[in-house]
Coordinates of C-alpha atoms in Angstrom, one line a residue:
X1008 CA -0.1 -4.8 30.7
X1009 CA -1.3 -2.2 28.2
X1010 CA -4.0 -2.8 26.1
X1011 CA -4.4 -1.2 22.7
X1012 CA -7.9 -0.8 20.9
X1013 CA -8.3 -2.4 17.6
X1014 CA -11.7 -2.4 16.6
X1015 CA -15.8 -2.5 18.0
X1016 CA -16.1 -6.2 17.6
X1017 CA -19.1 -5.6 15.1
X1018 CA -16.7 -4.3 13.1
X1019 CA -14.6 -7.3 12.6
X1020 CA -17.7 -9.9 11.3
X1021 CA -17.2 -8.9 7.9
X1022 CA -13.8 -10.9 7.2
X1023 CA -12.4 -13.7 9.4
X1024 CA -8.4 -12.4 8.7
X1025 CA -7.0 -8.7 9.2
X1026 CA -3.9 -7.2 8.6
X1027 CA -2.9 -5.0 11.9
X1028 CA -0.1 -2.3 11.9
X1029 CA 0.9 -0.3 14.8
X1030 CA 3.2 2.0 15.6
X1031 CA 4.9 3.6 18.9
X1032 CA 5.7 6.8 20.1
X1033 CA 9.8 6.2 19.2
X1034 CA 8.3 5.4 15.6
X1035 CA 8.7 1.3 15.8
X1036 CA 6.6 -0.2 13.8
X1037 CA 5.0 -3.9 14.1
X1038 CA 3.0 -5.7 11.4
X1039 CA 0.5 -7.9 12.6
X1040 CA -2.0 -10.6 11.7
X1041 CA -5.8 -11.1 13.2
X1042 CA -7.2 -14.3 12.6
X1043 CA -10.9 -15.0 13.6
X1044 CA -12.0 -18.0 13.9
X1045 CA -15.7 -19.4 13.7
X1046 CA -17.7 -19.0 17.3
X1047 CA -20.1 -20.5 18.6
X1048 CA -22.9 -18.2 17.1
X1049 CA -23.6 -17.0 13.1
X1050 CA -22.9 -13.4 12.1
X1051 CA -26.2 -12.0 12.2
X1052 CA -26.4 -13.3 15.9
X1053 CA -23.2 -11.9 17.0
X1054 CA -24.4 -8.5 15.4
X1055 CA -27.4 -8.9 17.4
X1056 CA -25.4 -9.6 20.5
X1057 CA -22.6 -6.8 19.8
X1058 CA -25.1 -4.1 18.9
X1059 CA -26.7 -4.0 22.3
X1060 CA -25.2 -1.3 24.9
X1061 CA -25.4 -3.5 28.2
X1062 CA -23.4 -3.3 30.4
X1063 CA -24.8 -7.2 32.4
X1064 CA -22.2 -9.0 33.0
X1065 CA -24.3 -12.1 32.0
X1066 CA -24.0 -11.0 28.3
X1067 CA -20.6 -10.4 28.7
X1068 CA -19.3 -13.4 29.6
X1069 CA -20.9 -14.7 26.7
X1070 CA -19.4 -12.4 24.2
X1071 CA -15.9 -13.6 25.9
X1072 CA -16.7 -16.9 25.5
X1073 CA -18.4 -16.8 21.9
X1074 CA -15.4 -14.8 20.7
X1075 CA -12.4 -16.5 22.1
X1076 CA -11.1 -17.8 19.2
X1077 CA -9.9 -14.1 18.1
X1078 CA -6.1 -14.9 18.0
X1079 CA -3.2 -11.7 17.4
X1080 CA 0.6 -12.4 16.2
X1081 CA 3.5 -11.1 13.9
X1082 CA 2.3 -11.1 10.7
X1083 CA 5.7 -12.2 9.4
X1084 CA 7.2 -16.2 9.9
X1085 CA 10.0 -16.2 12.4
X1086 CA 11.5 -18.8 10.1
X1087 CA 12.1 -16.6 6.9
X1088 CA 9.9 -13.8 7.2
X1089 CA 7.0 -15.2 5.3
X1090 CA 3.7 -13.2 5.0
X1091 CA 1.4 -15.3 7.3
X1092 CA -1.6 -13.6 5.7
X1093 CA -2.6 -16.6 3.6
X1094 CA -1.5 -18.9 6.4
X1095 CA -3.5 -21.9 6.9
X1096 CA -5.2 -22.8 9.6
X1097 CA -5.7 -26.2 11.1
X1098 CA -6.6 -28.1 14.3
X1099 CA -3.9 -30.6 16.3
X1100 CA -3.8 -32.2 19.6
X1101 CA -2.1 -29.4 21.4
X1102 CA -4.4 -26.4 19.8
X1103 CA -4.6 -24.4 16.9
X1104 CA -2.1 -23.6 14.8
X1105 CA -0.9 -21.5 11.6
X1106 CA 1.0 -22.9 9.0
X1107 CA 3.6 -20.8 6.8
X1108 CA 2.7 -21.0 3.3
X1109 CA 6.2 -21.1 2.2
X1110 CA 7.9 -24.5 4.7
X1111 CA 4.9 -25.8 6.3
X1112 CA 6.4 -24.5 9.8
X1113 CA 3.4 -24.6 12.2
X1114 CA 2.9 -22.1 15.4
X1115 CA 0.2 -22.3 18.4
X1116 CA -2.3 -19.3 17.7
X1117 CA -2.2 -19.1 21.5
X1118 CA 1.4 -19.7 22.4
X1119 CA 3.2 -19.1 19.5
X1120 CA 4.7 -22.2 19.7
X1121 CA 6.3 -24.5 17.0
X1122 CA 7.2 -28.1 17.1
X1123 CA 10.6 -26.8 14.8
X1124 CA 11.5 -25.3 18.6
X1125 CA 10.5 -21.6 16.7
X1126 CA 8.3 -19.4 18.4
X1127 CA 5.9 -16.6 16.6
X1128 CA 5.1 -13.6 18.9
X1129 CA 1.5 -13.8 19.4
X1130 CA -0.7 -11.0 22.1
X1131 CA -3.4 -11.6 24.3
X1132 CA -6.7 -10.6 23.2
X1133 CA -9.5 -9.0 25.2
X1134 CA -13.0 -7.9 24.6
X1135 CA -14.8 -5.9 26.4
X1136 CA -17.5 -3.2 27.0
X1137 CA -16.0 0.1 26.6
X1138 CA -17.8 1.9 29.6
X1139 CA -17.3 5.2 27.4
X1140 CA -20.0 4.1 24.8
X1141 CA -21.4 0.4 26.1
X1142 CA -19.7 -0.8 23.1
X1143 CA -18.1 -4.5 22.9
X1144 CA -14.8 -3.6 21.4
X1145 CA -11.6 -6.0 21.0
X1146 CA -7.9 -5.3 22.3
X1147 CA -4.7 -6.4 22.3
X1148 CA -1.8 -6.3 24.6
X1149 CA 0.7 -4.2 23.2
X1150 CA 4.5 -5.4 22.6
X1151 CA 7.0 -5.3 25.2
X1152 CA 9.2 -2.3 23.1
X1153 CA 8.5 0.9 23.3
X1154 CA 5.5 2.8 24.6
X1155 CA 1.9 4.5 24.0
X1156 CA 1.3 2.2 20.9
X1157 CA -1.5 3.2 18.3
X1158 CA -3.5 1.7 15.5
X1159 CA -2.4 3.0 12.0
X1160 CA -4.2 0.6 9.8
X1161 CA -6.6 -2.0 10.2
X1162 CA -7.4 -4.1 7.1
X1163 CA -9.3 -7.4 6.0
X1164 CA -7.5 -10.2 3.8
X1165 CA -9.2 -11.0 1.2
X1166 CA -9.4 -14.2 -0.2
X1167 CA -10.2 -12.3 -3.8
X1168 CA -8.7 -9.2 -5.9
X1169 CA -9.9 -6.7 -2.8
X1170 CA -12.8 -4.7 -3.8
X1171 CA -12.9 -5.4 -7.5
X1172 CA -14.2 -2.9 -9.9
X1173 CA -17.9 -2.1 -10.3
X1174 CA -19.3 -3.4 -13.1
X1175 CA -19.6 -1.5 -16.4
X1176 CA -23.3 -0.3 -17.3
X1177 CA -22.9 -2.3 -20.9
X1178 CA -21.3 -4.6 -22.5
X1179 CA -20.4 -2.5 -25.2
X1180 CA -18.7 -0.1 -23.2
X1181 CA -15.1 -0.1 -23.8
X1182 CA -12.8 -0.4 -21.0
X1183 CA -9.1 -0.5 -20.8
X1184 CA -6.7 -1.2 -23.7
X1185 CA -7.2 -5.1 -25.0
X1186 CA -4.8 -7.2 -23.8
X1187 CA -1.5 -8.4 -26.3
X1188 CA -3.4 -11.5 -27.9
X1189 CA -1.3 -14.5 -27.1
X1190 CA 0.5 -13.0 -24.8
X1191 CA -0.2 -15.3 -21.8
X1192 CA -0.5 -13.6 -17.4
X1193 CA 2.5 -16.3 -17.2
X1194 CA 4.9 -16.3 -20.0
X1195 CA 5.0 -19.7 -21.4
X1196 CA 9.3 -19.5 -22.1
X1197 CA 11.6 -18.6 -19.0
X1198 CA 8.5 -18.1 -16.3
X1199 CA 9.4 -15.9 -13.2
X1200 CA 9.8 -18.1 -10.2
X1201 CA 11.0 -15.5 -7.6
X1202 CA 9.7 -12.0 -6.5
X1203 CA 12.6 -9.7 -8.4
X1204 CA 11.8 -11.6 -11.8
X1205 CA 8.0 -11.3 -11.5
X1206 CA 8.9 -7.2 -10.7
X1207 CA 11.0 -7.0 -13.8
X1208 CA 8.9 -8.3 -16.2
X1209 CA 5.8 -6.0 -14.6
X1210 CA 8.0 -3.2 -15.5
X1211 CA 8.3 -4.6 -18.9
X1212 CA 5.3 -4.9 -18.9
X1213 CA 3.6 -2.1 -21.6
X1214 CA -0.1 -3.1 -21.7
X1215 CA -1.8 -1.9 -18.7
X1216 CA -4.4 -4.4 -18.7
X1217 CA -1.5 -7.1 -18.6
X1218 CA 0.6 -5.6 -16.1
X1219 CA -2.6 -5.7 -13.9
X1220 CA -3.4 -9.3 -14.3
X1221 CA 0.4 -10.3 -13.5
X1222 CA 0.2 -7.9 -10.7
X1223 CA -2.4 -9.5 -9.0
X1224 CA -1.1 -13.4 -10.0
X1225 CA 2.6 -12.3 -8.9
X1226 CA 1.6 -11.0 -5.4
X1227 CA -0.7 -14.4 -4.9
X1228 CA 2.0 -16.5 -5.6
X1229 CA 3.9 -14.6 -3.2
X1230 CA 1.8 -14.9 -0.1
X1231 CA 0.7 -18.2 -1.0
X1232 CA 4.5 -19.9 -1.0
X1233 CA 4.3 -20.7 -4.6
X1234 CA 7.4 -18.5 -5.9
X1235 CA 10.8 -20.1 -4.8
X1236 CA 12.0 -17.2 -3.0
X1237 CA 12.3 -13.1 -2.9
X1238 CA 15.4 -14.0 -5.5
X1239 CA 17.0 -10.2 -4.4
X1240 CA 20.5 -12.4 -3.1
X1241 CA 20.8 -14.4 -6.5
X1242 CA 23.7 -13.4 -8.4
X1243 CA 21.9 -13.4 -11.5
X1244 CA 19.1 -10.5 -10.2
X1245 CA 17.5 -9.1 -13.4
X1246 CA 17.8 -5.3 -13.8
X1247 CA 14.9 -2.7 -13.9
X1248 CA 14.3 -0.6 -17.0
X1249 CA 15.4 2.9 -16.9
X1250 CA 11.8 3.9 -17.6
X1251 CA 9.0 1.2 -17.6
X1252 CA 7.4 0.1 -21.0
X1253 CA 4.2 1.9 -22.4
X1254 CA 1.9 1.1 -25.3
X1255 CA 2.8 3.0 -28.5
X1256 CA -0.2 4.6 -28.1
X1257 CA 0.6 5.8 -24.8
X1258 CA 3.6 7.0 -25.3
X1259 CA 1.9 9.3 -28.4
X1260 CA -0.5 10.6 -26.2
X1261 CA 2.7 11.8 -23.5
X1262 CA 3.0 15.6 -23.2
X1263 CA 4.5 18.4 -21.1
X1264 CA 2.0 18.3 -18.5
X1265 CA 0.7 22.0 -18.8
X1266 CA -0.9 20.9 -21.2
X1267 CA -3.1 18.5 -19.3
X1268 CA -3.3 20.2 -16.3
X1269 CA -6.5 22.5 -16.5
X1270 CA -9.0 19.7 -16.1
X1271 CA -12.9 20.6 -15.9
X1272 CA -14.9 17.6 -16.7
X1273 CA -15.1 13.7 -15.2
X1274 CA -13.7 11.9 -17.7
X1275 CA -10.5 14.0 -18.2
X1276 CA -10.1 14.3 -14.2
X1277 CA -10.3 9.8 -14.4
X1278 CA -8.5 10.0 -16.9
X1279 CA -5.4 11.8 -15.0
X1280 CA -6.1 10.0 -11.8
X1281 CA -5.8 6.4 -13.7
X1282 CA -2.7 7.5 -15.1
X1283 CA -1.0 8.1 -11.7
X1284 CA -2.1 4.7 -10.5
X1285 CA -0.8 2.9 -14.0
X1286 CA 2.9 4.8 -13.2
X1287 CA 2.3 4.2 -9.1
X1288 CA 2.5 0.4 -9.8
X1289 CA 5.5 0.6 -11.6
X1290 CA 6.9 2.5 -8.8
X1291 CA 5.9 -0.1 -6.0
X1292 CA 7.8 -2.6 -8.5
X1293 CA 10.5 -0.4 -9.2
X1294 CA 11.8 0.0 -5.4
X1295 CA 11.3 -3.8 -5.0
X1296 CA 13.6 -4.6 -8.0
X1297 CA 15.7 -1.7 -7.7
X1298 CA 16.9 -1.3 -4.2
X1299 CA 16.1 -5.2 -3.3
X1300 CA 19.6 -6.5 -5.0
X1301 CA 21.3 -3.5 -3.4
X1302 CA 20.3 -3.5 0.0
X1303 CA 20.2 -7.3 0.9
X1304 CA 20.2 -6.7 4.9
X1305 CA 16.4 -5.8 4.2
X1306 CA 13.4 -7.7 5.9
X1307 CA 10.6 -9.8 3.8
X1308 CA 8.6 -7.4 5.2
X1309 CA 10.1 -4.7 3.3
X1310 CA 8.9 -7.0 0.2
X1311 CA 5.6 -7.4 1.9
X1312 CA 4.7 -4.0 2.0
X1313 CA 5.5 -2.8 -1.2
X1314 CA 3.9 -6.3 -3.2
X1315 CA 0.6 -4.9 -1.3
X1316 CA 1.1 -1.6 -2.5
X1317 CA 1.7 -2.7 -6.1
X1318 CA -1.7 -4.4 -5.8
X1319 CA -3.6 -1.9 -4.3
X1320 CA -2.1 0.2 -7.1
X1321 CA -3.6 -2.5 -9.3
X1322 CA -6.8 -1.9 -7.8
X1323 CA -6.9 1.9 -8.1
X1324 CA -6.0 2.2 -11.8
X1325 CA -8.9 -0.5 -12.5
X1326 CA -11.7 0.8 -10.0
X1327 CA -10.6 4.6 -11.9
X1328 CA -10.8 3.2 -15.5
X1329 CA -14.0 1.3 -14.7
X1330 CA -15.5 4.5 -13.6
X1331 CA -14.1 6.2 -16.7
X1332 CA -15.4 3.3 -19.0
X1333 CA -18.9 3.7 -17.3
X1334 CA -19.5 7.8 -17.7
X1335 CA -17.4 8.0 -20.8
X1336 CA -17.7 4.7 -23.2
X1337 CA -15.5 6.9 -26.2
X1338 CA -12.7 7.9 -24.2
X1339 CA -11.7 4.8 -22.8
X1340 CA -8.4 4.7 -21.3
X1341 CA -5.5 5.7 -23.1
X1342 CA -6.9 8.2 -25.6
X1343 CA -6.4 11.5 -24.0
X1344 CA -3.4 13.1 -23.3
X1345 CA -1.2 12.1 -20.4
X1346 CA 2.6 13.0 -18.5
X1347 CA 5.2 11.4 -17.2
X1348 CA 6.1 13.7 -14.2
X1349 CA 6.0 10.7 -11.1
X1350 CA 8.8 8.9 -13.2
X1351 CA 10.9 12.0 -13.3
X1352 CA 10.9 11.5 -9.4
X1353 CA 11.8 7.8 -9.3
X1354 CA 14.7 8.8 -12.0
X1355 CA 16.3 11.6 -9.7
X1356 CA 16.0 9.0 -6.4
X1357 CA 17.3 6.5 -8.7
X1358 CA 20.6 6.2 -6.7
X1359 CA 19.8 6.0 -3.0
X1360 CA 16.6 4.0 -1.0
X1361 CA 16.5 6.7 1.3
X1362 CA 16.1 9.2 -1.3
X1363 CA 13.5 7.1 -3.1
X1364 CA 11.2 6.1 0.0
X1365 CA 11.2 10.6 1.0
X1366 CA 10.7 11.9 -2.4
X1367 CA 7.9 9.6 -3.6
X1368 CA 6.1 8.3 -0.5
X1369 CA 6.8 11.0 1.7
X1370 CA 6.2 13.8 -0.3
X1371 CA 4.1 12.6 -3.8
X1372 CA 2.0 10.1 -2.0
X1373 CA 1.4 12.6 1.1
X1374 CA 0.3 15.2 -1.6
X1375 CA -2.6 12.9 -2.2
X1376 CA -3.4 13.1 1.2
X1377 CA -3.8 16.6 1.3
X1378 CA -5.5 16.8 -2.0
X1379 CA -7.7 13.2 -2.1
X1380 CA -10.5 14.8 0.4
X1381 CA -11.1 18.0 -1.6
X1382 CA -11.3 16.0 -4.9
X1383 CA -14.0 13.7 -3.0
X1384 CA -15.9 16.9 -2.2
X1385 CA -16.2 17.9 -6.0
X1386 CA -17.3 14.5 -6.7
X1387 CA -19.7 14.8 -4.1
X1388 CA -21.3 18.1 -4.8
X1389 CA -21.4 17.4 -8.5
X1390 CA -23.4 14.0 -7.9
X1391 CA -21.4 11.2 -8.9
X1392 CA -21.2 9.3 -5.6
X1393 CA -20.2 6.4 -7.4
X1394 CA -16.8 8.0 -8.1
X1395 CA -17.0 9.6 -4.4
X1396 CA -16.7 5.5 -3.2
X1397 CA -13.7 4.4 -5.4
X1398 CA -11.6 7.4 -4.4
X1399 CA -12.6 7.0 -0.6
X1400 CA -11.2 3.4 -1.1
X1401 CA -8.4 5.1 -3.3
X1402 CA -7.2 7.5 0.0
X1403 CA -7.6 4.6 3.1
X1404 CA -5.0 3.2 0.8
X1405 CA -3.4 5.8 0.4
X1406 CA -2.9 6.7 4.2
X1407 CA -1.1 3.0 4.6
X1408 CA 1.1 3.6 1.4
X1409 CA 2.3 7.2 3.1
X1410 CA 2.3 4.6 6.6
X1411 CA 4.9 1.8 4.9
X1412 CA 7.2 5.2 3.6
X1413 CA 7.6 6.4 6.2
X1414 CA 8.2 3.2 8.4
X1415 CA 11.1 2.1 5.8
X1416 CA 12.7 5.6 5.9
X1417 CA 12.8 5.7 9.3
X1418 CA 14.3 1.9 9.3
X1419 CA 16.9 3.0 7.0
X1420 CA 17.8 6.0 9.3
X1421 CA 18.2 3.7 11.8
X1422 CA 20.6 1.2 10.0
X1423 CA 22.7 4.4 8.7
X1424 CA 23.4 5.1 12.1
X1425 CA 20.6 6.2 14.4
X1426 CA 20.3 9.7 12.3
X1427 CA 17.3 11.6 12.8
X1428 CA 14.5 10.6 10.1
X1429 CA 13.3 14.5 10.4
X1430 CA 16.8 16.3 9.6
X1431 CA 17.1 13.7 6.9
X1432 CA 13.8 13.9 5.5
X1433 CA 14.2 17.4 4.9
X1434 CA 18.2 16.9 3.6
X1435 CA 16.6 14.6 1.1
X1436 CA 13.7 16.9 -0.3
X1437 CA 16.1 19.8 -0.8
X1438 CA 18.2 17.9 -3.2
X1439 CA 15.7 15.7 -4.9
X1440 CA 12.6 18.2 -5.1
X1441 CA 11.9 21.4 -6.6
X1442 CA 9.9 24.3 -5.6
X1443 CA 8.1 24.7 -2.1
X1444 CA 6.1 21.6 -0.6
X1445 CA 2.7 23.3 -0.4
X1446 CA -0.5 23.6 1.8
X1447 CA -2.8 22.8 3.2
X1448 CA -2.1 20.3 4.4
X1449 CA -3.9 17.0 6.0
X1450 CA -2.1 17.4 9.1
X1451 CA -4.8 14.3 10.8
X1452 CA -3.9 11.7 8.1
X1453 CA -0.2 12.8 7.8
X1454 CA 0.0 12.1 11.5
X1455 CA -1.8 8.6 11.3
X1456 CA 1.0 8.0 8.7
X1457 CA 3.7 9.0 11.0
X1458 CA 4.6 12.7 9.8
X1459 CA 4.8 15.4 12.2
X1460 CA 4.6 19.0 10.9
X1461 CA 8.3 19.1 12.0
X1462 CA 9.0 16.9 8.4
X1463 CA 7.0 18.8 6.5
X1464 CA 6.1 22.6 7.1
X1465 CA 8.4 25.3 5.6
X1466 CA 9.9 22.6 3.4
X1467 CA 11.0 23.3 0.1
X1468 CA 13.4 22.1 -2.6
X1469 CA 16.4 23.2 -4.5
X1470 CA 17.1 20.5 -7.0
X1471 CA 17.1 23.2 -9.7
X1472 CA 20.2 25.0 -7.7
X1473 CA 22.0 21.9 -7.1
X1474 CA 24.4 21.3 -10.3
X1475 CA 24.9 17.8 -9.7
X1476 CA 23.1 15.0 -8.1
X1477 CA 25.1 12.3 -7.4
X1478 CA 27.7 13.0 -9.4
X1479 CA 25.8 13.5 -13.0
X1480 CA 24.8 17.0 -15.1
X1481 CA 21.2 17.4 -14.0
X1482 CA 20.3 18.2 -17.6
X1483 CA 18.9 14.8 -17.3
X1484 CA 16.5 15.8 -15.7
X1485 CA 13.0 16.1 -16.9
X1486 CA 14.3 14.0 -19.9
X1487 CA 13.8 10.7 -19.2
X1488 CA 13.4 9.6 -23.0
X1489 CA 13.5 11.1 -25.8
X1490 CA 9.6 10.3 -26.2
X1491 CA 8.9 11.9 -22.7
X1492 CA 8.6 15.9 -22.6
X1493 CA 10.1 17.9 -20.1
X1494 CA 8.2 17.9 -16.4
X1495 CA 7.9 19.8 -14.0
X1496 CA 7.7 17.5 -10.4
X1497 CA 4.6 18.5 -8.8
X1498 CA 1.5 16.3 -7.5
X1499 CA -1.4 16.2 -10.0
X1500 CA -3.6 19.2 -8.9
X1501 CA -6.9 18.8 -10.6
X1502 CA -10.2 20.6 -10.4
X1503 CA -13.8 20.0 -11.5
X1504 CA -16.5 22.4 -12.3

């Protein structure tokens, strides 16, 4: 059996749940669930234990033994495709079981097994000293498809809002845009109860601060059972907005974005940054409630992926405008000037899933790969290494965002017929982008997120050539409203003195 590395065992004390994705060489892709449960020994023994390079087979023995209840299986129910991530855990006769959140359906941590005759895939777990560095490290067995497997994230469940924002400096500091008084997370007439309603309303959704909070009480009630179901079948699936709602003020403050685009100082760089994440959660919501009631063959973990995204989203915008609240207290945000060019994107793709998924995950969100580590660097040099740590967790995000794109292009390559994701990629950014696709490029992360240079060097777009897409004049393009200037599609380059 082949074994696949997942992590040092040190490196897994910190959280007792991770999310695993991995991905073969024919580009399948499995999601995964670790669950570790309590050993024998307290964290700060284990570290002990783990941090010694010995190689005595005494010692490990014991690590086998005081880490055996390290458990690997699909992170996904077999009953209805539940995210197992909040699964509980609990103790029976027969061994130790998780329990879907959503129909109580229990399955061997071990085995897999149900008493409802289901069975969860689950993989044998191994640690051991890795003779190259004396390092206790934990494996898996790999699945029985395809070959030479690989890691492509690794990440803990949190039982809170993951890695909230720092806290402000003072309590007179302003932070974002107040909150609609009496305008409740939940809305107190007609409450969502399924996934495509709870999307919808987001969308609708104009105060950021609001459309954060339901994001992060939607996505709960989503992993934790408590929504009555993805709703994207229902016959009576509410519609997206053409263009998701913004604040008055917001939408004042909406120019042509040359105007915005030579930015020299912190706050103004923020500033842009948070206003890509406030339009990249509409996004994640958008292809949920967009391409959900059109495309019912796909998976919950379609839905899965792109909840997570929408609150990792969540979490960029607020870690950015808590960063911008803390260096800048009188240009909190919303009060500079700001575009709309990432919706101009999701209004071109607006007709096609496939065209959606290349355009803004393949090609926006794998600009911020390339662009993410030299923006770090400016931070860096220029001192503020608090800023440096919110966009480090900003682009590990970031890599998995560009990882889910490109594993639900590729899946709906393969339902259209087998054709080639690569060919199709590049089909896809001629008539949906504009302009060349630039360098340099992060070839090492692209590759973690499954692109080859063969998707994206000497790749360019036509759109502007192209008379009509999908049937319509183009001259609505770059006018999405009336209120929204004229873009040009192009990732946010910034610079800093």
């Amino acid at each position: 059996m082949e074994l696949l590395e997942i992590a040092p065992l040190q490196n897994l004390l910190s959280h007792f749940r991770f999310m695993i994705t991995v991905r073969s060489q024919e580009d399948c892709y499995h999601s995964l669930i670790l669950f570790r449960l309590s050993s024998g020994l307290d964290t700060q023994q284990l570290e002990s234990k783990t941090s010694e390079k010995s190689h005595d087979l005494q010692q490990v023995q014991s690590i086998h033994s005081d880490t055996r209840q390290i458990y690997v299986m699909e992170a996904s129910c077999p009953h209805l495709g539940a995210d197992m991530s909040h699964a509980e855990i609990e103790e029976c006769d027969t061994g130790i079981v998780a329990v879907c959140p959503w129909h109580r359906y229990d399955f061997d941590l071990k085995t897999g097994k149900s008493e409802t005759g289901l069975r969860a895939c689950t993989y044998q777990v191994e640690v051991k000293v890795d003779p190259r560095d004396g390092v206790n490290k934990v494996y898996m067995g790999t699945p029985e498809e395809g070959k030479n497997w690989r890691l492509v994230e690794l990440r803990p469940v949190s039982e809170e809002f993951a890695d909230p924002p720092p806290p402000i400096s003072t309590a007179k500091t302003p932070f974002l845009l107040p909150v609609v008084e009496n305008e409740p997370v939940v809305p107190l007439v007609e409450a969502p109860k399924t996934l495509m309603q709870w999307a919808v309303l987001i969308l609708n959704t104009p105060n950021p601060t609001l459309k954060v909070e339901r994001t992060r009480h939607a996505v709960n009630l989503f992993r934790t059972g408590e929504l009555s179901s993805i709703g994207h079948k229902s016959p009576n699936v509410p519609k997206p907005p053409d263009v998701p709602s913004r604040e008055d003020s917001f939408r004042r403050n909406t120019v042509d974005p040359k105007k915005v685009k030579n930015r020299k100082n912190h706050a103004v760089m923020l500033h842009a940054l948070a206003n890509i994440e406030q339009w990249a959660i509409d996004l994640a919501w958008d292809i949920i409630a967009r391409f959900g009631p059109t495309n019912p063959q796909l998976p919950p973990a379609f839905f899965s992926d792109f909840a997570k995204m929408a609150l990792d989203e969540s979490k960029h915008f607020s870690l950015l405008t808590a960063r911008l609240a803390a260096i800048s207290p009188s240009t909190p945000y919303g009060s500079m000037p700001v575009h709309a060019s990432l919706w101009e994107s999701a209004t071109v793709t607006s007709h096609s899933l496939r065209s959606r998924l290349a355009i803004i995950h393949l090609v926006h969100e794998a600009r911020g790969l390339d662009i993410n580590p030299a923006t770090i660097e400016r931070f860096r040099k220029s001192g503020d290494l608090e800023t440096v740590k919110v966009m480090e967790i900003i682009h590990a995000d970031e890599v998995t965002h560009v990882t889910s794109g490109h594993r639900w292009f590729t899946w709906v390559c393969s339902q259209e017929g087998n054709v080639d994701p690569v060919s199709t990629f590049r089909e896809e950014v001629r008539i949906g982008w504009r302009g060349e696709v630039k360098g340099p490029f992060n070839a090492e992360d692209r590759e973690k997120a499954g692109l080859s240079p063969h998707f994206y060097e000497d790749l360019r777009g036509e759109m502007d050539f192209i008379p009509n897409i999908n049937g319509s004049s183009d001259k609505h393009i770059g006018n999405l409203t009336e209120d929204m200037a004229s873009v040009t599609i192009e990732y946010d380059g910034v610079t800093l003195k």
